[in-house]
Amino acid sequence: MLWPVETQFVSPVFVGRTEELQALKDALARADAGEPQALLLGGEAGVGKTRLVEEFAQHAVRAGAVVALGGCVEIGADGLPYAPFSTALRALRHELPAELADAAQGQEEDLARLLPELGTTATGRYDDENGIARLFELTARLLERVSADRTVVLALEDLHWADASTRHLLAYLLRTLRTGRLVVLATYRADDIHRRHPLRPLLAELDRLRTVRRIELGRFTRAEVGRQIAGILAAEPDPAQVDAIFERSDGNAFFVEELAVASHEGCAAQLTDTLRDLLLVRVEALPETAQRVARIVAEGGSTVEYRLLAAVAGLPEDDLIEALRAAVNASILTPAPGGDGYRFRHSLVREAVGDDLLPGERSRLNRAYAEALQADPGLVPADVLVMRLASYWYHANDPAKALPAVLDASVAARRRHAHSEQLRLLERAMELWDAVPEDVRATLRPVDYTEVYPPCGCDPDTKALSYLDLMAEAAVAGRLCGERERALKITKRALRLLEGEGDPLRAAWFWIQRARLIQAQARGDGWQEIATAQELVRGTPPSEVHAEVLATVASWAMVRSPGPEAMTAAERAVEYARMVGATEIELNARLTLGGLLVEAGEGGTGLAVMKEVREQSLALGVPSVIGRSHINLGSVLVGVGRAEEALDVLQDGLRITRERGLRDSEAWIWANLAEALICLGRWDEAVEAADSARRTGQVAKPRGCAAHCLGTIALARGQLADAARHLADARASYGTHDPMPQNNLPVTRLAIALAAAEGRLLDARAELTRTLDTGFQPGTQRYAWPVLLDAAVAEADARTLPVAQDGRAETLERLFTAVKTLTTDAPIWHAYDQWTRAELRRAGGETPVDLWSAVVAAFEQLQRPYDLARVRHRLAEALLTTGGEEDRAPAAELLRLAHAVAEHLGARPLADEVTSLAQRARLPLTAEASPRPAADGLGLTTREHDVLRLVSAGRTNRQIAEELFISPKTASVHVSNILAKLGVAGRGEAAAVAHRLGLFTTEDGERVGAG
């Protein structure tokens, strides 16, 4: 006999939610126009979130969209990694099989971590370091491609149960989705989000994104409750009944249903005022067998497969089906989407039933589930088997069975790049460790290799798993998922356990992990930890750990204190890595070595090494080296003046990092590309590249580099306020915890140049003094030369200012001394050397035409149009100052070329300087220009007009001579002629005539005179 259906438990009429539903419809319309939409739907349990999503989904389907629904899965207190995304992608594959296959083409191995149906998941050892970012980027690209021609709604329910990996992936998508006809809709229980709930920080982060809309679903009004009851009862309710139910439910839609049905069936008198009793009243009205099945389903997780339920229940199939029908007809259970299992119609009822279980009953049910799955693993999908077993055995309170299951689940989590879940499982394994009998632990083997964690010469197939092995896995998982504080605590405990153990390799390995974590947490540069590891491995035979320590020493020194010691460490790291077959370490060490060789003046050898590493990393598919090789090679090529060649490497790197989802590497490449484009005079493109660097990836330092590039362009264009803002951004992004010359010196250069442009010479000198006091490390000449150059330019430009006189000689002397210490092995460094020396001589009042000619010749061989324009301007100035009539034509040509570049780049300060010089020298800047006619009807020549302007400004004959590139004697003759033509006795009267006639305009825009 089947349980009869006497009452409708859910209103067939959709009640209220007009504004909220319209907001969702509007988002769908915008997405249909090609603008991705992101919405968060929050509300307390039972308020009607799922019903609203269902109504919206029906509307979307009618509008031609594809709806893919995924829910966060709870097994006991555990979530399955990426469960909602896996479910939603599975639904998309069912609806759009060809489109999804095309969108995933070439990336099936990576995307199989979310959707196993796409293929076999790659398990190589090169997957971890960039694996999460790559998986997230490929998922975003997959969704953008699938939704390119068809509107897609991705609905993710119950975020309050989401695992950390799901939360991180969702945050990534909502931050980075820019194209596609896509709506991402996620729901969560607002009343569950307490102060320490892991979803709370994500909601706060998403609230700051202007692209995400948050909708809070409120309770029903009394009128809406009345309409809901009418729908449930299929009749107009009594007003008193509506009042009573509204008062008790407080407008919560689910409670209204429960109370309406209970009242209709005459159960209202049996209800207490407690929430749990309200939720259990209809469960307790079921036949005993159906109640038992409900309890089994409650402990099985969000959804329980039918065959698994049958195995655990142990009932004859007819009895089981009858019990299920009774529970379904009573709207306690409902068939799961896909029809392969059952779930509670509302999670509140499942939680109430689960809470009603006795402690022994709960563990017994979990044991029954675990034993059923061990007997027949095919009862659940293969991709969830190990996670379900780990959870069931753990909650069965059987440590001996739980520990192996939890370890298997941690491996599965790592292979899906679900490192947050891997860390949680490994911490659970450490919790279980002491409770597991020694004979059981002796049968366990290292479940996975943790980067280069040392097996101590033992065969992993025969060596028993140790507690330190678990700590090593957990430390790496914590670093990869961003839980660095937890990872630091684990490494600290591990090193305490290793004290006095005589195991230097394991200790060195943990010290290297601590160094990485400290750097990532911005607590320091990590050198103390690295040096400790280096001391521990000193004198030990070659090993992966030894090679890793040496490679870490070399890479640390390359960007902080390059020199012979760094070179030696890199060479030994390469040697040791080759001896033990550690390919990734070898490639990284060789890449470091190549960069150090270039900085040491062996450019040809170093670049050849770096190019070879780049090709090998691509062939072997080592993501970390692929990204780093394009970043470093492009940067080094820019540094030695080969920006055009760097452009090819960096653009190729952008393509590769995008394909592989290496977002942090992509950010660095964008920043280096901006620098290359600045050198090549493609400033507008450089601004776009810098903006891309700031939008891409999670690492702060590429944003610092991008800000520096933007500040450099802004300063050259005369946009001083923007330059100051970008300078502040660069400093904030780089921080102060880990100073590196490649960060600090460019920032110092920009600060000096900005201070000089704003007339703050003493501030510029202070910046220079701090840098010179610190000194330039060997191998940092690429960054040091621009600092010295801009400091010299500042001194030269301010040479006539009174404020510059005090301390001037000492500053110039220190600059001369510093210039002598820097290498000039690359053509660009040689050009900077000559330019800086020329500026220093200009600062001393000299005009070395030969030196400026050499500077121009040096930059004419390089691809740096702005720098060439600047030095051409200086050479023209020198020719006009010291040369004769025969030098005017070459000077004019230099000025025309410099002016054309400055105008093209929008470099207004340089364009103005060139224009001013040309006007003072009476040289045309265009071929069409012609000398100005005799001035103002006074009989003055053009030159006399220029002299009168300066006389009116109060200049002496010597000052007039300097500005117009004439001798003081010639200036005196011009003044005498002017006085005679104006019929005045002196300079003051001449200035008065000019004032009365309004011949000239003052600096504040007021004309001198009124004519």
Tab-separated table of N, CA, C and O in Angstrom, residues 30-72:
chain	number	residue	atom	x	y	z
A	30	ARG	N	20.802	41.653	-20.129
A	30	ARG	CA	22.133	42.240	-20.335
A	30	ARG	C	23.130	41.178	-20.781
A	30	ARG	O	23.979	41.432	-21.644
A	31	ALA	N	23.030	40.007	-20.199
A	31	ALA	CA	23.923	38.923	-20.612
A	31	ALA	C	23.657	38.540	-22.065
A	31	ALA	O	24.585	38.257	-22.829
A	32	ASP	N	22.395	38.538	-22.448
A	32	ASP	CA	22.042	38.198	-23.820
A	32	ASP	C	22.642	39.199	-24.806
A	32	ASP	O	22.887	38.876	-25.966
A	33	ALA	N	22.915	40.411	-24.323
A	33	ALA	CA	23.540	41.433	-25.163
A	33	ALA	C	25.059	41.350	-25.141
A	33	ALA	O	25.739	42.179	-25.751
A	34	GLY	N	25.608	40.358	-24.421
A	34	GLY	CA	27.053	40.141	-24.425
A	34	GLY	C	27.791	40.669	-23.226
A	34	GLY	O	29.021	40.704	-23.216
A	35	GLU	N	27.065	41.057	-22.175
A	35	GLU	CA	27.702	41.589	-20.959
A	35	GLU	C	27.530	40.581	-19.825
A	35	GLU	O	26.430	40.410	-19.312
A	36	PRO	N	28.586	39.883	-19.416
A	36	PRO	CA	28.448	38.864	-18.354
A	36	PRO	C	27.874	39.462	-17.078
A	36	PRO	O	28.176	40.609	-16.732
A	37	GLN	N	27.064	38.683	-16.390
A	37	GLN	CA	26.403	39.151	-15.180
A	37	GLN	C	26.734	38.231	-14.007
A	37	GLN	O	26.867	37.017	-14.178
A	38	ALA	N	26.858	38.816	-12.831
A	38	ALA	CA	27.134	38.052	-11.611
A	38	ALA	C	26.198	38.532	-10.517
A	38	ALA	O	26.108	39.732	-10.244
A	39	LEU	N	25.482	37.594	-9.909
A	39	LEU	CA	24.524	37.936	-8.867
A	39	LEU	C	24.662	36.981	-7.698
A	39	LEU	O	24.874	35.782	-7.884
A	40	LEU	N	24.538	37.520	-6.486
A	40	LEU	CA	24.521	36.729	-5.265
A	40	LEU	C	23.148	36.871	-4.636
A	40	LEU	O	22.684	37.992	-4.397
A	41	LEU	N	22.505	35.749	-4.364
A	41	LEU	CA	21.163	35.748	-3.803
A	41	LEU	C	21.231	35.180	-2.394
A	41	LEU	O	21.519	34.000	-2.197
A	42	GLY	N	20.996	36.038	-1.413
A	42	GLY	CA	21.076	35.614	-0.023
A	42	GLY	C	19.739	35.697	0.667
A	42	GLY	O	18.843	36.446	0.266
A	43	GLY	N	19.592	34.922	1.703
A	43	GLY	CA	18.369	34.926	2.492
A	43	GLY	C	18.445	33.818	3.517
A	43	GLY	O	19.219	32.863	3.380
A	44	GLU	N	17.620	33.926	4.553
A	44	GLU	CA	17.654	32.910	5.594
A	44	GLU	C	17.132	31.582	5.064
A	44	GLU	O	16.475	31.513	4.020
A	45	ALA	N	17.406	30.515	5.782
A	45	ALA	CA	16.943	29.186	5.391
A	45	ALA	C	15.428	29.172	5.315
A	45	ALA	O	14.740	29.646	6.235
A	46	GLY	N	14.905	28.654	4.216
A	46	GLY	CA	13.463	28.517	4.072
A	46	GLY	C	12.763	29.739	3.536
A	46	GLY	O	11.547	29.733	3.370
A	47	VAL	N	13.490	30.807	3.202
A	47	VAL	CA	12.833	32.035	2.795
A	47	VAL	C	12.369	31.989	1.344
A	47	VAL	O	11.575	32.816	0.908
A	48	GLY	N	12.871	31.013	0.545
A	48	GLY	CA	12.392	30.862	-0.828
A	48	GLY	C	13.425	31.097	-1.900
A	48	GLY	O	13.075	31.387	-3.046
A	49	LYS	N	14.701	30.943	-1.587
A	49	LYS	CA	15.753	31.171	-2.580
A	49	LYS	C	15.649	30.175	-3.735
A	49	LYS	O	15.723	30.545	-4.910
A	50	THR	N	15.495	28.896	-3.393
A	50	THR	CA	15.444	27.870	-4.432
A	50	THR	C	14.231	28.074	-5.331
A	50	THR	O	14.323	27.920	-6.561
A	51	ARG	N	13.108	28.427	-4.745
A	51	ARG	CA	11.903	28.631	-5.551
A	51	ARG	C	12.090	29.795	-6.525
A	51	ARG	O	11.667	29.744	-7.686
A	52	LEU	N	12.738	30.865	-6.076
A	52	LEU	CA	13.012	31.995	-6.961
A	52	LEU	C	13.951	31.583	-8.090
A	52	LEU	O	13.740	31.962	-9.255
A	53	VAL	N	14.986	30.808	-7.761
A	53	VAL	CA	15.921	30.340	-8.789
A	53	VAL	C	15.178	29.468	-9.804
A	53	VAL	O	15.392	29.570	-11.026
A	54	GLU	N	14.290	28.595	-9.334
A	54	GLU	CA	13.532	27.738	-10.249
A	54	GLU	C	12.659	28.569	-11.182
A	54	GLU	O	12.568	28.307	-12.381
A	55	GLU	N	12.003	29.574	-10.639
A	55	GLU	CA	11.139	30.436	-11.460
A	55	GLU	C	11.967	31.171	-12.509
A	55	GLU	O	11.576	31.286	-13.679
A	56	PHE	N	13.124	31.688	-12.077
A	56	PHE	CA	14.003	32.382	-13.016
A	56	PHE	C	14.529	31.423	-14.075
A	56	PHE	O	14.620	31.780	-15.261
A	57	ALA	N	14.887	30.211	-13.664
A	57	ALA	CA	15.409	29.227	-14.620
A	57	ALA	C	14.369	28.913	-15.691
A	57	ALA	O	14.702	28.791	-16.882
A	58	GLN	N	13.119	28.779	-15.294
A	58	GLN	CA	12.058	28.521	-16.270
A	58	GLN	C	11.939	29.676	-17.268
A	58	GLN	O	11.793	29.465	-18.472
A	59	HIS	N	12.003	30.890	-16.750
A	59	HIS	CA	11.959	32.062	-17.637
A	59	HIS	C	13.151	32.054	-18.595
A	59	HIS	O	13.003	32.344	-19.794
A	60	ALA	N	14.345	31.747	-18.082
A	60	ALA	CA	15.548	31.745	-18.916
A	60	ALA	C	15.442	30.710	-20.029
A	60	ALA	O	15.819	30.970	-21.176
A	61	VAL	N	14.944	29.547	-19.699
A	61	VAL	CA	14.798	28.496	-20.721
A	61	VAL	C	13.802	28.944	-21.782
A	61	VAL	O	14.025	28.752	-22.994
A	62	ARG	N	12.702	29.540	-21.355
A	62	ARG	CA	11.724	30.030	-22.336
A	62	ARG	C	12.339	31.107	-23.233
A	62	ARG	O	11.960	31.243	-24.401
A	63	ALA	N	13.310	31.857	-22.691
A	63	ALA	CA	13.971	32.904	-23.471
A	63	ALA	C	15.085	32.360	-24.350
A	63	ALA	O	15.755	33.135	-25.044
A	64	GLY	N	15.299	31.046	-24.306
A	64	GLY	CA	16.306	30.431	-25.172
A	64	GLY	C	17.653	30.210	-24.539
A	64	GLY	O	18.608	29.802	-25.211
A	65	ALA	N	17.789	30.461	-23.240
A	65	ALA	CA	19.066	30.259	-22.560
A	65	ALA	C	19.213	28.806	-22.113
A	65	ALA	O	18.231	28.067	-22.008
A	66	VAL	N	20.432	28.418	-21.868
A	66	VAL	CA	20.735	27.110	-21.296
A	66	VAL	C	21.022	27.309	-19.812
A	66	VAL	O	21.837	28.160	-19.446
A	67	VAL	N	20.356	26.548	-18.966
A	67	VAL	CA	20.531	26.675	-17.531
A	67	VAL	C	21.304	25.472	-17.009
A	67	VAL	O	20.916	24.320	-17.259
A	68	ALA	N	22.391	25.732	-16.329
A	68	ALA	CA	23.203	24.677	-15.719
A	68	ALA	C	23.198	24.891	-14.217
A	68	ALA	O	23.703	25.903	-13.723
A	69	LEU	N	22.608	23.958	-13.502
A	69	LEU	CA	22.450	24.087	-12.059
A	69	LEU	C	23.455	23.200	-11.338
A	69	LEU	O	23.631	22.033	-11.683
A	70	GLY	N	24.105	23.765	-10.338
A	70	GLY	CA	25.023	23.003	-9.501
A	70	GLY	C	24.848	23.384	-8.053
A	70	GLY	O	24.694	24.570	-7.747
A	71	GLY	N	24.850	22.407	-7.179
A	71	GLY	CA	24.685	22.677	-5.759
A	71	GLY	C	25.888	22.240	-4.963
A	71	GLY	O	26.540	21.243	-5.298
A	72	CYS	N	26.234	22.980	-3.924
A	72	CYS	CA	27.321	22.573	-3.039
A	72	CYS	C	26.866	21.353	-2.249
A	72	CYS	O	25.756	21.319	-1.715
